[in-house]
Short mmCIF file of C-alpha atoms in Angstrom, two decimals:
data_model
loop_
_atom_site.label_atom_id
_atom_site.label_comp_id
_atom_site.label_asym_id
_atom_site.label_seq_id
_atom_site.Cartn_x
_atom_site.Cartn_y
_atom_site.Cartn_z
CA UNK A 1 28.69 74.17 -26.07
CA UNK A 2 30.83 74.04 -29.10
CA UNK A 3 30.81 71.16 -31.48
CA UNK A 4 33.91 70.72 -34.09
CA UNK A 5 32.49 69.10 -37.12
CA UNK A 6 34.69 69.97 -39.79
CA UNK A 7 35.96 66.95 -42.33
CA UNK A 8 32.48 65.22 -41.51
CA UNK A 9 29.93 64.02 -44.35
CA UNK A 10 26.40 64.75 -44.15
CA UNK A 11 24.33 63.91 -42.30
CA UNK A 12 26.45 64.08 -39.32
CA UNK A 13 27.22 67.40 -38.32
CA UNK A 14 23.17 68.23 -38.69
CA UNK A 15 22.78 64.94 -36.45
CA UNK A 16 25.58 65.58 -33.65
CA UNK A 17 24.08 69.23 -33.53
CA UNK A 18 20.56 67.77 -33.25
CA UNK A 19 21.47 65.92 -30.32
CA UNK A 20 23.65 68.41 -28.54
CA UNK A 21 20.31 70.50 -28.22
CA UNK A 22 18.39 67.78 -26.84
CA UNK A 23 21.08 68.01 -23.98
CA UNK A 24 20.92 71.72 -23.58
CA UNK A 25 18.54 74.41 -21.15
CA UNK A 26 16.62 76.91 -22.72
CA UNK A 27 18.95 79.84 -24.07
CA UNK A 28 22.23 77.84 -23.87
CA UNK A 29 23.84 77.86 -27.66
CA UNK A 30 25.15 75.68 -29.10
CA UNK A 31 28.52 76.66 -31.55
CA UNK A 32 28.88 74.50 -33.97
CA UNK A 33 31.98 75.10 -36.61
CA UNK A 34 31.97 73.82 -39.77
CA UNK A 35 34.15 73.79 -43.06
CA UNK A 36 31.54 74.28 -45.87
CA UNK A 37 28.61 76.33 -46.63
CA UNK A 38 26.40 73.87 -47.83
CA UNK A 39 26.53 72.25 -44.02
CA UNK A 40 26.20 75.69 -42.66
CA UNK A 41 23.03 76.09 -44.80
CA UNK A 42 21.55 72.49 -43.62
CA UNK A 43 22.24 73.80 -39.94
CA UNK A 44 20.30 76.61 -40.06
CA UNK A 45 17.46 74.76 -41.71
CA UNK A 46 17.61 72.19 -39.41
CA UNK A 47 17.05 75.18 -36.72
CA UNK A 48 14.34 77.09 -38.65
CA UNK A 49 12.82 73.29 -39.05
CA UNK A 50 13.29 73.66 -34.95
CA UNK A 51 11.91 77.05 -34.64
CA UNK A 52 15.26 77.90 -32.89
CA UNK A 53 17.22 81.27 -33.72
CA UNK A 54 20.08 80.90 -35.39
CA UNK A 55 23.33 82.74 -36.86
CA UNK A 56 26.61 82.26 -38.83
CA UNK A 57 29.72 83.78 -39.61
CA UNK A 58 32.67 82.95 -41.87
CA UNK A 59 35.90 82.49 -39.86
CA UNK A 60 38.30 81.86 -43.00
CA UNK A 61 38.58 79.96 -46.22
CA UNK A 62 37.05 76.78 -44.76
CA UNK A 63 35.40 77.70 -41.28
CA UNK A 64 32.26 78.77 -40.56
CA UNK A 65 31.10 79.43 -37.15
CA UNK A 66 26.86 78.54 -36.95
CA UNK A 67 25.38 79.30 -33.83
CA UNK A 68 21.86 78.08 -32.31
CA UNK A 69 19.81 79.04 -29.17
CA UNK A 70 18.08 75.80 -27.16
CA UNK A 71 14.63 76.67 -26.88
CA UNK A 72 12.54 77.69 -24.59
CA UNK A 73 10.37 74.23 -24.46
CA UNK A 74 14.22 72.33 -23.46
CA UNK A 75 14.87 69.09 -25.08
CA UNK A 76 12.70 68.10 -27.70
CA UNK A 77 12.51 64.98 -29.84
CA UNK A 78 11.24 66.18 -33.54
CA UNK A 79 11.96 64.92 -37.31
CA UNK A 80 13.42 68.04 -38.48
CA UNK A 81 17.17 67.27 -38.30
CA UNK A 82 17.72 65.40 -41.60
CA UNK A 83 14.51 65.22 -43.12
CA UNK A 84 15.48 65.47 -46.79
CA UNK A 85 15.24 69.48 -46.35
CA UNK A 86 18.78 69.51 -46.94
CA UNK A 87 20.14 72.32 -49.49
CA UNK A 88 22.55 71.58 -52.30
CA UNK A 89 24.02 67.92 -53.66
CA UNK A 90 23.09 66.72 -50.10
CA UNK A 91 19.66 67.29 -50.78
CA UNK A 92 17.90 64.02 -49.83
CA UNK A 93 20.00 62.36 -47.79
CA UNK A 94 16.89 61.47 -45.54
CA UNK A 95 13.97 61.74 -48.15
CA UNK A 96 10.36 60.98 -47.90
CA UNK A 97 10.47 60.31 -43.91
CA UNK A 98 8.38 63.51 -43.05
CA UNK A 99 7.46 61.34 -39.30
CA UNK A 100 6.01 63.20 -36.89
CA UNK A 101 7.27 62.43 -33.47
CA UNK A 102 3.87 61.06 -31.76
CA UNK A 103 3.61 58.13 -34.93
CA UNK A 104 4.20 54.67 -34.00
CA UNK A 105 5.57 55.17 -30.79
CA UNK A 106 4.28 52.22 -28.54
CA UNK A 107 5.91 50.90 -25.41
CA UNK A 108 9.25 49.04 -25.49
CA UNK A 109 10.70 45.79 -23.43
CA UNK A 110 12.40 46.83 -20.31
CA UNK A 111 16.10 45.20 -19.77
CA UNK A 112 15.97 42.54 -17.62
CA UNK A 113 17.82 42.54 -14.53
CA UNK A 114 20.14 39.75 -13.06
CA UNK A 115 19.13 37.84 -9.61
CA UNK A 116 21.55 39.95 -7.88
CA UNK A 117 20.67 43.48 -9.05
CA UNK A 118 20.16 45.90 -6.40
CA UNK A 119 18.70 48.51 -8.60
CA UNK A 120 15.13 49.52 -7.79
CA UNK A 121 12.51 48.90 -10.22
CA UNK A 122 12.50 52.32 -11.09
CA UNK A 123 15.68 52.37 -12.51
CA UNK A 124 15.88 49.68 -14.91
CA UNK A 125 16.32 51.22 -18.48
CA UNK A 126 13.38 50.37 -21.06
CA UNK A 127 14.17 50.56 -24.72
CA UNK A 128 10.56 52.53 -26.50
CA UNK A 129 9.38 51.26 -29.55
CA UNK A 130 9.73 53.43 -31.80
CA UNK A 131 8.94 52.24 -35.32
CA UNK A 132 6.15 53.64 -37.31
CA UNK A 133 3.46 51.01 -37.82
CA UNK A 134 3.23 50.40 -41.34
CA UNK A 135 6.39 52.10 -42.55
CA UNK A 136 8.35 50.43 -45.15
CA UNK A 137 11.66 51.42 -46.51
CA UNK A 138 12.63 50.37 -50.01
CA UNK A 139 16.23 50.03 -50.89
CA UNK A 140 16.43 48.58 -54.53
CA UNK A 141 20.04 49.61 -55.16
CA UNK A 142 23.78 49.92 -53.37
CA UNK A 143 23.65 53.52 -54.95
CA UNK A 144 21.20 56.66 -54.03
CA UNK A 145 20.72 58.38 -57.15
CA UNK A 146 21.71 58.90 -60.68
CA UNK A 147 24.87 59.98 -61.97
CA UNK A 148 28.51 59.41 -60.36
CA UNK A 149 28.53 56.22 -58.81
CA UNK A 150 31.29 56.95 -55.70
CA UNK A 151 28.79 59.77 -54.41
CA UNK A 152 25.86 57.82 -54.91
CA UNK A 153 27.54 55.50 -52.68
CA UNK A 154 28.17 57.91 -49.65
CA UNK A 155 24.80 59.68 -50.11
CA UNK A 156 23.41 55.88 -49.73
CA UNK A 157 25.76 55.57 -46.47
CA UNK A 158 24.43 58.96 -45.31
CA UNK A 159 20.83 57.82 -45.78
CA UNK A 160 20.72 54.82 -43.74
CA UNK A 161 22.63 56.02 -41.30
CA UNK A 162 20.55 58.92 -41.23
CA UNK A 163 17.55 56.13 -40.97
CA UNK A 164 19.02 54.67 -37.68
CA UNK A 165 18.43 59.02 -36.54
CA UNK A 166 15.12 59.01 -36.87
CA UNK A 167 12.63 60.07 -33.61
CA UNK A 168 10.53 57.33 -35.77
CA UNK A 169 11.74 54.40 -36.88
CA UNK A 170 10.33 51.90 -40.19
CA UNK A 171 8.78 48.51 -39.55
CA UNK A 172 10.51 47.19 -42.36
CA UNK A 173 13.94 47.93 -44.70
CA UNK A 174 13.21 45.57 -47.62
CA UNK A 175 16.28 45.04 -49.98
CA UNK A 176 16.75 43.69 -53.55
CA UNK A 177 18.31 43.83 -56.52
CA UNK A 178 21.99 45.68 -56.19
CA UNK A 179 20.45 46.79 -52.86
CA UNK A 180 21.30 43.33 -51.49
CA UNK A 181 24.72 44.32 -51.48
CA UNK A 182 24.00 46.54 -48.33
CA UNK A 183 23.44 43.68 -46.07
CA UNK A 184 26.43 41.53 -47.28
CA UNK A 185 30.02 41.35 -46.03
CA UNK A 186 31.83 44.10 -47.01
CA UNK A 187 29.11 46.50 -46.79
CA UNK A 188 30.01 50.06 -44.96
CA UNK A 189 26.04 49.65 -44.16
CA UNK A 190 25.99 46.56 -42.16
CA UNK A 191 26.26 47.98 -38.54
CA UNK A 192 24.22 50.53 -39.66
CA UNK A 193 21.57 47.48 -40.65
CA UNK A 194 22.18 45.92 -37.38
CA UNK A 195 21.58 48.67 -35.65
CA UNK A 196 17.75 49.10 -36.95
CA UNK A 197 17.25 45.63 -36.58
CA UNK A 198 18.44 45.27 -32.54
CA UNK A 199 15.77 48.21 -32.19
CA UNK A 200 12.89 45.88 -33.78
CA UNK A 201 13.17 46.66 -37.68
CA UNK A 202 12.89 43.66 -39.64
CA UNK A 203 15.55 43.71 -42.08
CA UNK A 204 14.96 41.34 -45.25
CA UNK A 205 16.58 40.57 -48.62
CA UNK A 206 15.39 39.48 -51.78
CA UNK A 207 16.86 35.60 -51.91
CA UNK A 208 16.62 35.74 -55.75
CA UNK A 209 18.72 38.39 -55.42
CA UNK A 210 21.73 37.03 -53.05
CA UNK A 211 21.83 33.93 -56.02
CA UNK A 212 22.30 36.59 -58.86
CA UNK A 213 25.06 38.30 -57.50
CA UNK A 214 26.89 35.43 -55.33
CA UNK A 215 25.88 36.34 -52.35
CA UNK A 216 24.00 33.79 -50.48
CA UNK A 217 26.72 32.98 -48.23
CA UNK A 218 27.29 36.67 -47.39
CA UNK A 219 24.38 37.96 -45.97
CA UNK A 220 25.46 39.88 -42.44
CA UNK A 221 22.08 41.21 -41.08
CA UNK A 222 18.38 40.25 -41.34
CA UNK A 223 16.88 37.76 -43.04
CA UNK A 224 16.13 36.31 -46.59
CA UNK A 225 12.35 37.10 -47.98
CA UNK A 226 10.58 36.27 -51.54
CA UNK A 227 9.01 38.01 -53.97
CA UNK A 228 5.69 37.40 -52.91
CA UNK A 229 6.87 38.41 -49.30
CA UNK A 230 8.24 41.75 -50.23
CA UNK A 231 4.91 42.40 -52.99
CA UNK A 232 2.84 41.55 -49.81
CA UNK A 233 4.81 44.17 -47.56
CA UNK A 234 4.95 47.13 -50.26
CA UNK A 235 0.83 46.92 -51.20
CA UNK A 236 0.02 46.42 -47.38
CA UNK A 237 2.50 49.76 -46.36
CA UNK A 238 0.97 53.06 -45.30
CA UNK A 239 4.08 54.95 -46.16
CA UNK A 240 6.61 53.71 -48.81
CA UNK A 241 9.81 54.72 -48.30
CA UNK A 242 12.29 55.02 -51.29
CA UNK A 243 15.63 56.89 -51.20
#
């Protein structure tokens, strides 16, 4: 299988490789070509993460060939792929997750099924629950980071969409301050958002917040909380989550 991911921001080609070897048999590699080293480094730490074998050559200026062998266990769901391992200024993209894949993991709703479906039980799809009871992410500003503001933007992008990635999944994304932008119209993070939330994350936003910036008629995705709401959520996490 060979994968083109050249031009793409991290976390994707890591992500889009991840899942190609979830669809692959044992021994089957996977090609995956690349235009930087730094994504050719994250790769093969993403394999090593894995315990897959894994190679690379440079094909020219801006191509790099990385290759990884399926294993011999076949598909298999871990937290490896982007879990803040990442070499370089991409470094953190997914920080602090460290889930393992049995945590949280209780059983999902089934889709229903109209009067007129002939499907068999059997073969109704069920969504699994995956969020991690008692996880809480923590997004307190539109920016990841310190320092230039356009990349702490994108790394911010990366991270959530990174978040909707995970084999494990938070109970709760609680935004405030600038991070209230995220949820608003004319965030690059809404779908993103709206994807968490359609798989059970509650998504909430400091109300004090959307005031102080103007944005109480903007909010896209989730819900509007209080201080007291998101001080009760942070001291009653297990695992605080803060990019």
């Amino acid at each position: 299988m060979r994968l083109d991911e050249r031009g793409k921001q991290c976390p994707l080609p890591v992500i889009d490789t991840k899942k190609a070897l979830e669809r692959c048999h044992a021994g089957e590699v996977v090609e995956v070509v690349v235009d930087n080293e730094i994504a050719v480094q994250n790769l093969r730490k993403m394999a090593d993460h894995k315990g897959l074998k894994s190679s690379y050559e440079k094909a020219g200026d801006r191509e790099f060939q990385v290759r990884i062998t399926a294993g011999a266990a076949g598909p298999e769901k871990t937290d490896g792929a982007g879990s803040g391992n990442g070499i370089g200024p991409d470094d953190g993209i997914v920080s602090g997750t460290g889930i393992g894949p049995d945590d949280g993991v209780g059983s999902g709703m089934g889709t229903g099924s109209d009067a007129g479906d002939t499907r068999d039980a059997q073969d109704t799809v069920c969504q699994p629950d995956c969020r991690r009871k008692g996880m809480v992410v923590v997004l307190s500003s539109n920016l990841m980071g310190q320092g230039d503001g356009t990349l702490g933007k994108l790394l911010m992008k990366g991270f959530v969409y990174a978040l909707t990635e995970q084999d494990s999944l938070p109970e709760t994304v609680l935004l405030y301050n600038s991070g209230a932008y995220l949820s608003c119209e004319g965030s690059d993070n809404v779908e993103d958002l709206k994807n968490l939330e359609a798989q059970g994350v509650e998504i909430l936003t400091c109300g004090t917040c959307l005031n102080h910036y103007g944005l109480a008629d903007k909010l896209k995705v989730g819900s509007v909380t209080n201080m007291y709401e998101i001080v009760e959520r942070m001291t009653g996490a297990r695992l605080l989550v803060r990019p």
